[in-house]
mmCIF file with all atom_site columns, C-alpha atoms in Angstrom:
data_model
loop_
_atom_site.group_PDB
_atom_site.id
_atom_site.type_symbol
_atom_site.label_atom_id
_atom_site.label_alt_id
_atom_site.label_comp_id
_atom_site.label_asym_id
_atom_site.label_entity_id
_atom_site.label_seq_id
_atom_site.pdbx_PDB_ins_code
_atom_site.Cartn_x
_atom_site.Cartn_y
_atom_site.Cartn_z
_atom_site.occupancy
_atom_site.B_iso_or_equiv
_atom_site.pdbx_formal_charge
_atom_site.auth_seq_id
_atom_site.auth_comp_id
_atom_site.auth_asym_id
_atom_site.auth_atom_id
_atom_site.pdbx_PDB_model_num
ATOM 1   C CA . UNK A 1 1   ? 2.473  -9.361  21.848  1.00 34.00 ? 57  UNK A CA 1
ATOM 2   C CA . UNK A 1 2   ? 3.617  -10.310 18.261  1.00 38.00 ? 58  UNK A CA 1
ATOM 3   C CA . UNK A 1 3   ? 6.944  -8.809  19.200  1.00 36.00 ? 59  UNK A CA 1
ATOM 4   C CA . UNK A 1 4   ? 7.572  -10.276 21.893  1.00 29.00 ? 60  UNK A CA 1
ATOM 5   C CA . UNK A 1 5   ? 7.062  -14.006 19.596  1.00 34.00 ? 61  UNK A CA 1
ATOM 6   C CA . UNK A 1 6   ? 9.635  -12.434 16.740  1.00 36.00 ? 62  UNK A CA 1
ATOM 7   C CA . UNK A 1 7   ? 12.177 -12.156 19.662  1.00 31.00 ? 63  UNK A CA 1
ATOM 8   C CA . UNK A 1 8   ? 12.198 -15.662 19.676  1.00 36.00 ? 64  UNK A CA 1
ATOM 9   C CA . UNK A 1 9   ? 13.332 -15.643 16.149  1.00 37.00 ? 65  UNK A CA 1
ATOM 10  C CA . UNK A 1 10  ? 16.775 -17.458 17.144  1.00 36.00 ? 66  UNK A CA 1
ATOM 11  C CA . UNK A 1 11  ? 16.482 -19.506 19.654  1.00 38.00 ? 67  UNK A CA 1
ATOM 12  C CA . UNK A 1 12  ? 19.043 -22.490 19.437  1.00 36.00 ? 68  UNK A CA 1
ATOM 13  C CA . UNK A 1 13  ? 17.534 -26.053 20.688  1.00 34.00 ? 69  UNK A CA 1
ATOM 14  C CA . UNK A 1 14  ? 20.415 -27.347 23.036  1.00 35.00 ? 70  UNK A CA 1
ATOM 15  C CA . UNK A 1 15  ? 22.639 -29.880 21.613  1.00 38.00 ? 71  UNK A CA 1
ATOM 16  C CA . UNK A 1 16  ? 20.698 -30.903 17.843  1.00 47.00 ? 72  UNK A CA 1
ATOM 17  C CA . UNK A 1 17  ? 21.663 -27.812 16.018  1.00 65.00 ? 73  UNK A CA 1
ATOM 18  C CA . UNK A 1 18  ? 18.162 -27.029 15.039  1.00 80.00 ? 74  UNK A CA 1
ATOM 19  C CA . UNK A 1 19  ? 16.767 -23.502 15.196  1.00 86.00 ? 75  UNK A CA 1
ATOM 20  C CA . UNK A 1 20  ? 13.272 -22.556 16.615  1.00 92.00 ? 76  UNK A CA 1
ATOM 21  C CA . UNK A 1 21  ? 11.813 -20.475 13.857  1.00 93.00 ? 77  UNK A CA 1
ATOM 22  C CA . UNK A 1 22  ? 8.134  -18.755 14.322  1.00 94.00 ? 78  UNK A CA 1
ATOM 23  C CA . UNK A 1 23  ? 6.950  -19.139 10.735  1.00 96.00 ? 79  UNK A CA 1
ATOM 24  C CA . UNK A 1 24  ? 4.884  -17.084 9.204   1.00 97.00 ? 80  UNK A CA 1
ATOM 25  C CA . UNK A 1 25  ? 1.658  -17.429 6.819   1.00 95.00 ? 81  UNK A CA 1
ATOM 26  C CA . UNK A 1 26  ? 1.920  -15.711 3.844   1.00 96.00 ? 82  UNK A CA 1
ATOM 27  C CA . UNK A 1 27  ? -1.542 -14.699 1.783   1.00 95.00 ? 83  UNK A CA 1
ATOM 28  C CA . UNK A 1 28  ? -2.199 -13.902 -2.265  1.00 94.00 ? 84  UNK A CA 1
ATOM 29  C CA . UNK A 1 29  ? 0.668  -13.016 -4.038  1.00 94.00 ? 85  UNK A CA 1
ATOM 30  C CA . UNK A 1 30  ? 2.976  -13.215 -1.170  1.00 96.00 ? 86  UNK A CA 1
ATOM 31  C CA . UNK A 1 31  ? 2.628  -17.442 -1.610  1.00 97.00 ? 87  UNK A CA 1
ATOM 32  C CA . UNK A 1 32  ? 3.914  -18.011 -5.265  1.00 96.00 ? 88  UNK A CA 1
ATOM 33  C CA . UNK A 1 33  ? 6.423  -15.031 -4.495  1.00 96.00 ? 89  UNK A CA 1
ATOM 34  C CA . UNK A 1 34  ? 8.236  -16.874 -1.297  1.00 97.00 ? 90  UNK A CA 1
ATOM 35  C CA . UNK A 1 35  ? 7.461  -20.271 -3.136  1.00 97.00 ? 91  UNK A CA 1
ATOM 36  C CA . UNK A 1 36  ? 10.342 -18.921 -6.066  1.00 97.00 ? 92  UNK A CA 1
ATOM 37  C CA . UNK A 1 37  ? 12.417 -16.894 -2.617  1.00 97.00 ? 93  UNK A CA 1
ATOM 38  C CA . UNK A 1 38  ? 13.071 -20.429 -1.027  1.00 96.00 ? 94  UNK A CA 1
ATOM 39  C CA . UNK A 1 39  ? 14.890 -22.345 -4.764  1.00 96.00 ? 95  UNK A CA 1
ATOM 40  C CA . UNK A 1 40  ? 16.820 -19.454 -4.623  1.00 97.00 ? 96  UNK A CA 1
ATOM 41  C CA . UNK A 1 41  ? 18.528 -18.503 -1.223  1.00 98.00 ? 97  UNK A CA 1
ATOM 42  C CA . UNK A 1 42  ? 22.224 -19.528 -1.081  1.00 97.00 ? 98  UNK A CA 1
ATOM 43  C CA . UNK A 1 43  ? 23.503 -22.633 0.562   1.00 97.00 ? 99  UNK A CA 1
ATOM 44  C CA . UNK A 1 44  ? 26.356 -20.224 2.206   1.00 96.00 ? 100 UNK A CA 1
ATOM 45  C CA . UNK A 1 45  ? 25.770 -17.094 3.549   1.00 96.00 ? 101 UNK A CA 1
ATOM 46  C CA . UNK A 1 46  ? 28.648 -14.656 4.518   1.00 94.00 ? 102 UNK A CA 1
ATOM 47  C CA . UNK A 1 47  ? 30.624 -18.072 5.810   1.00 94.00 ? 103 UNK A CA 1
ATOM 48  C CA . UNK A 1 48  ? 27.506 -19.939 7.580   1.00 95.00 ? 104 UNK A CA 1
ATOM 49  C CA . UNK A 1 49  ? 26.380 -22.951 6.080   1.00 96.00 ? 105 UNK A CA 1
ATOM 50  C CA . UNK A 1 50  ? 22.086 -23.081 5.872   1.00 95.00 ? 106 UNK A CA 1
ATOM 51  C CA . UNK A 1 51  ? 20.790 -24.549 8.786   1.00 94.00 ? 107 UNK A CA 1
ATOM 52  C CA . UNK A 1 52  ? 17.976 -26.333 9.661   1.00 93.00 ? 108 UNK A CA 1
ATOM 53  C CA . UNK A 1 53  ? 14.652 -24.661 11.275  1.00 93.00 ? 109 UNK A CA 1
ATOM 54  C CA . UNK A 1 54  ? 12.196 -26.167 13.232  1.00 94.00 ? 110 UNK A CA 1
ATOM 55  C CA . UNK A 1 55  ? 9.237  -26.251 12.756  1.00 95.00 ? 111 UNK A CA 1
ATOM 56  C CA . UNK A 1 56  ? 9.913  -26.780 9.540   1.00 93.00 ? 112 UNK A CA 1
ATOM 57  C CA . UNK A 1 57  ? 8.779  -24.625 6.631   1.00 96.00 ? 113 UNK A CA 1
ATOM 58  C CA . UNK A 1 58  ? 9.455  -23.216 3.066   1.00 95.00 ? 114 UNK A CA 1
ATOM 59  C CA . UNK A 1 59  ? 8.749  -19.566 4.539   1.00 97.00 ? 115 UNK A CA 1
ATOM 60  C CA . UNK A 1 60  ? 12.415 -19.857 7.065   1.00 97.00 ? 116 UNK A CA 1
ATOM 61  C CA . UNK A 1 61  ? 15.831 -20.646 6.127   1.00 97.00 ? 117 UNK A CA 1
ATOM 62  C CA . UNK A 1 62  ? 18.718 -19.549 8.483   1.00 97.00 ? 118 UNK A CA 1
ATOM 63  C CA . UNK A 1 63  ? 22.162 -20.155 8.105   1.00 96.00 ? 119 UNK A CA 1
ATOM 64  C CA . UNK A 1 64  ? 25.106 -21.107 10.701  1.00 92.00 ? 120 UNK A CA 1
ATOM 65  C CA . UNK A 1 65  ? 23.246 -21.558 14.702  1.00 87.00 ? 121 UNK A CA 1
ATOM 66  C CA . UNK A 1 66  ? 20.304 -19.113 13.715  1.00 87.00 ? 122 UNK A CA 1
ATOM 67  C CA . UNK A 1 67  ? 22.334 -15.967 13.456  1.00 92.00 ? 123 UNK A CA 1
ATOM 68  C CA . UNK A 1 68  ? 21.165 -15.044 10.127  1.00 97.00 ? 124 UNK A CA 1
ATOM 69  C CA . UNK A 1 69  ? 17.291 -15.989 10.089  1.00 97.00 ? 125 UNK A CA 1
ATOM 70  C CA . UNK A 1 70  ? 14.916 -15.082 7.142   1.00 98.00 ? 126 UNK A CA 1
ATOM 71  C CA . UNK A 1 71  ? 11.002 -15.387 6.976   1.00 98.00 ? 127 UNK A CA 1
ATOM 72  C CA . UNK A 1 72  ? 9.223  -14.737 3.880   1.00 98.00 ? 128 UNK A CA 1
ATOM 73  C CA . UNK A 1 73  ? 5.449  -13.457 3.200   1.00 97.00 ? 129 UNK A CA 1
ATOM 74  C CA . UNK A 1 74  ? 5.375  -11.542 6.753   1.00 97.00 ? 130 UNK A CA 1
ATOM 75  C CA . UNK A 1 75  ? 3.062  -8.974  7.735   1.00 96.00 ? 131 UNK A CA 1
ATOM 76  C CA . UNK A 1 76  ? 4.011  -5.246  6.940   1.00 95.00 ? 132 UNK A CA 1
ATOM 77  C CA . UNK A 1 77  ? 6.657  -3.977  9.876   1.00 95.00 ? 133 UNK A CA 1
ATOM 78  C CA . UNK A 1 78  ? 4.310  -2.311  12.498  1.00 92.00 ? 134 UNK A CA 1
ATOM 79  C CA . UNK A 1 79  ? 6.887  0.583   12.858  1.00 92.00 ? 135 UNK A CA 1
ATOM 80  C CA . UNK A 1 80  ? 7.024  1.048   9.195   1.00 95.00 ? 136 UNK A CA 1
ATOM 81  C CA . UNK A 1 81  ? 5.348  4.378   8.425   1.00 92.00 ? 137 UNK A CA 1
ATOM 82  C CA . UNK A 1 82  ? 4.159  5.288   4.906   1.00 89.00 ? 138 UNK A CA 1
ATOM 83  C CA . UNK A 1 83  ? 6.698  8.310   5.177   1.00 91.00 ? 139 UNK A CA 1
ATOM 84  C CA . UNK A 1 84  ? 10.110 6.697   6.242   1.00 91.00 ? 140 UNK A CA 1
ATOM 85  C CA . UNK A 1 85  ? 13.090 5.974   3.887   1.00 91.00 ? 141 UNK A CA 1
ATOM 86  C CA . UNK A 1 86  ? 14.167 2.389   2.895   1.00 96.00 ? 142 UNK A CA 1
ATOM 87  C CA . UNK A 1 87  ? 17.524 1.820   2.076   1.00 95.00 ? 143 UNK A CA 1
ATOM 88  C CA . UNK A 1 88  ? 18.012 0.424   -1.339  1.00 96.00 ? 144 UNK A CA 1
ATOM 89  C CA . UNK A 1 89  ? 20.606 -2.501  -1.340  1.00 96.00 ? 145 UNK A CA 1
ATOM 90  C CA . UNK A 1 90  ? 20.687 -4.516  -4.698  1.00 93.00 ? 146 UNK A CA 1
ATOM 91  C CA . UNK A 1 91  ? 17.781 -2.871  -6.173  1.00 93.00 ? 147 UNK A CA 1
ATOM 92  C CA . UNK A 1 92  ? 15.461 -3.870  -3.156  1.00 96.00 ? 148 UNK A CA 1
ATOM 93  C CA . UNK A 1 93  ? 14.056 -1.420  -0.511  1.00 96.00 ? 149 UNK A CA 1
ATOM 94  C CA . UNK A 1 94  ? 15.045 -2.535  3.111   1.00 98.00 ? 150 UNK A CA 1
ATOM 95  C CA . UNK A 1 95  ? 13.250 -1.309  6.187   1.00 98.00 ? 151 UNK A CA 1
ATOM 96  C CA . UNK A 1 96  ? 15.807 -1.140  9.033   1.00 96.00 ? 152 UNK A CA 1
ATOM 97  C CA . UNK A 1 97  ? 14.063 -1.394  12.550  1.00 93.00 ? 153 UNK A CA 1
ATOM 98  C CA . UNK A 1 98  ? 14.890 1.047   14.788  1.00 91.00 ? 154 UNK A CA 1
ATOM 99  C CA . UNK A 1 99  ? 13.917 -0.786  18.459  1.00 91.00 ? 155 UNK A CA 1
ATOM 100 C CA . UNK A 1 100 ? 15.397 -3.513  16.732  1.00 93.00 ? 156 UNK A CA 1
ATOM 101 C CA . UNK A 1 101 ? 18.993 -2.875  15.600  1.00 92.00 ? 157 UNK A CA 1
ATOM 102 C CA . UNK A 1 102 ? 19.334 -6.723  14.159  1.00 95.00 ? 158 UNK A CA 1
ATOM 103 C CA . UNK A 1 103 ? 16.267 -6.789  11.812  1.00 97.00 ? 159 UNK A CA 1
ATOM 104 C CA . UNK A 1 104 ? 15.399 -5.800  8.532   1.00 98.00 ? 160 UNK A CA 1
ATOM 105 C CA . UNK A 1 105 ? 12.325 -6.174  6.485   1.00 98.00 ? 161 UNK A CA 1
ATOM 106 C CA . UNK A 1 106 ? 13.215 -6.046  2.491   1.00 98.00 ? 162 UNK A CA 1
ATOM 107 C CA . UNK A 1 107 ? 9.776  -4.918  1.299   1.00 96.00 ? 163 UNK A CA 1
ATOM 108 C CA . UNK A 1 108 ? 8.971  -5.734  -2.605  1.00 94.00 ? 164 UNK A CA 1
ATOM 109 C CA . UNK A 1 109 ? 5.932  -5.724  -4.181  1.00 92.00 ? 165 UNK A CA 1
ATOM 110 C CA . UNK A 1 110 ? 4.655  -9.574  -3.443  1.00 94.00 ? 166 UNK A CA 1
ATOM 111 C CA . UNK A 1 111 ? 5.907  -10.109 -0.257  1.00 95.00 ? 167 UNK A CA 1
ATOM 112 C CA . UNK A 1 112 ? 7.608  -9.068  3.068   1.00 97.00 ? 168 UNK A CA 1
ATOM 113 C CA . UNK A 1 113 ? 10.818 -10.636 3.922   1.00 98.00 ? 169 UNK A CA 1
ATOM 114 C CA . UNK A 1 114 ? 12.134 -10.088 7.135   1.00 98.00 ? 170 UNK A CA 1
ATOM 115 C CA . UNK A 1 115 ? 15.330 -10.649 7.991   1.00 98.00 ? 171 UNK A CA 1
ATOM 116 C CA . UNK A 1 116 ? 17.726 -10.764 11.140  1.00 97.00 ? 172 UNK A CA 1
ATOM 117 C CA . UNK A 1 117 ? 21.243 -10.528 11.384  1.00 97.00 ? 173 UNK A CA 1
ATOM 118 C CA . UNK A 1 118 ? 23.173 -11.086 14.517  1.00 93.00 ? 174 UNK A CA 1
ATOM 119 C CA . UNK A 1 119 ? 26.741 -12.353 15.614  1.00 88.00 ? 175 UNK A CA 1
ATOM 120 C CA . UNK A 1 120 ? 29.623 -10.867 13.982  1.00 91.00 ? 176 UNK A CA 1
ATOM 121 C CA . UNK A 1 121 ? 27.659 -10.770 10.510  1.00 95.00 ? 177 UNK A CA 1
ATOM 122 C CA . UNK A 1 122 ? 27.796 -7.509  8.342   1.00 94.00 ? 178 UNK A CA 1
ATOM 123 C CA . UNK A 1 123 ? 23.979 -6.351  8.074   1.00 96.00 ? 179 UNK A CA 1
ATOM 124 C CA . UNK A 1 124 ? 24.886 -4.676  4.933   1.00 95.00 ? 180 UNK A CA 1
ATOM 125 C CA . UNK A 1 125 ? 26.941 -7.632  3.166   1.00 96.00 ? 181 UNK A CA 1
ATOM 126 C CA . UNK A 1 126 ? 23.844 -9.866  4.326   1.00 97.00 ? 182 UNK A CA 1
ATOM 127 C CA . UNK A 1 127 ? 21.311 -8.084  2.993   1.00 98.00 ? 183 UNK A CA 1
ATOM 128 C CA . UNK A 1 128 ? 23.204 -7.710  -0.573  1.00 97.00 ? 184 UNK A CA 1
ATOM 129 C CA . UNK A 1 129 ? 23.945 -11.139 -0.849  1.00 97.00 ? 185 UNK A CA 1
ATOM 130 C CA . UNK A 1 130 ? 19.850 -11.890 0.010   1.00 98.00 ? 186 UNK A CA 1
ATOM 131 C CA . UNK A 1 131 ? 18.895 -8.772  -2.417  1.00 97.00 ? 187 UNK A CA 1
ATOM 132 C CA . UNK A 1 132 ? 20.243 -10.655 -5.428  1.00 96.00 ? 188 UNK A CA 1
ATOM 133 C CA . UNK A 1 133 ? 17.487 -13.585 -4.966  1.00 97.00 ? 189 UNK A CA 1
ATOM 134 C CA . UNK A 1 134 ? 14.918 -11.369 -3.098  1.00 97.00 ? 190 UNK A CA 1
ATOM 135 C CA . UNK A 1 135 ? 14.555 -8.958  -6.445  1.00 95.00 ? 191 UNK A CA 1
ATOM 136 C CA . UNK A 1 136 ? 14.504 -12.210 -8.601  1.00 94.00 ? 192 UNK A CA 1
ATOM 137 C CA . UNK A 1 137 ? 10.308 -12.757 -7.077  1.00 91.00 ? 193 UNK A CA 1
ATOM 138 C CA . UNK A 1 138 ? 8.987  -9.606  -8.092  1.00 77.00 ? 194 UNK A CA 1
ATOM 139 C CA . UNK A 1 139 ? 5.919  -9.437  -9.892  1.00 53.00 ? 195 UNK A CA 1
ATOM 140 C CA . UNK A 1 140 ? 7.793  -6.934  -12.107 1.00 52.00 ? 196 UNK A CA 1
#
């Protein structure tokens, strides 16, 4: 169950400070779009410093011990329905799961960016600092 492998999003490896990231595959447009995402995702976000993600690829960055985790060029949010709302935040439409109160998908026109937020992070100061460079790799 695909779900059930994105729950495993942040899981810390004991004692190296490396975070177990499923990475995703991203096809067409979504490639050159998360290509441009990854020079352009902060160093710090809301006070964590970026982190490293194992295995290791251009798609994942999280920041601090995996509490903020992004993956670019995934698959369109099953629960997503062609009629529900996004919530705009920097010009970019965000999906907000609702069986999942920590993620968020920021949907553009190249690519699906999910992203999950946990700890004592602010979704909504998260997702505006990562809607700055998200909106900078549309096709637009």
């Amino acid at each position: 169950m695909r779900a059930a492998a994105v729950l495993l999003v942040l899981l810390t490896l004991a004692g190296c400070g490396t975070v177990q990231v499923d990475p995703p595959t991203p096809q067409g447009e979504a490639v050159a779009a998360c290509d441009k995402l990854a020079g352009l995702l902060p160093e710090t976000l809301d006070g964590d410093e970026r982190g490293t993600s194992t295995p290791e690829s251009p798609y994942v960055a999280v920041w601090g011990e995996g509490t903020i985790a992004l993956r670019c060029g995934v698959g369109r949010p099953a629960r997503m329905a062609p009629t529900d709302q996004l919530q705009e935040i920097g010009g970019v439409g965000w999906f907000a799961d609702p069986e999942r109160p920590t993620l968020f998908t920021a949907v553009t026109d190249t690519a699906y960016v999910e992203v999950t937020v946990g700890g004592e992070h602010v979704p909504a100061e998260v997702l505006a600092d990562l809607s700055k460079p998200i909106a900078r790799t549309s096709a637009r």
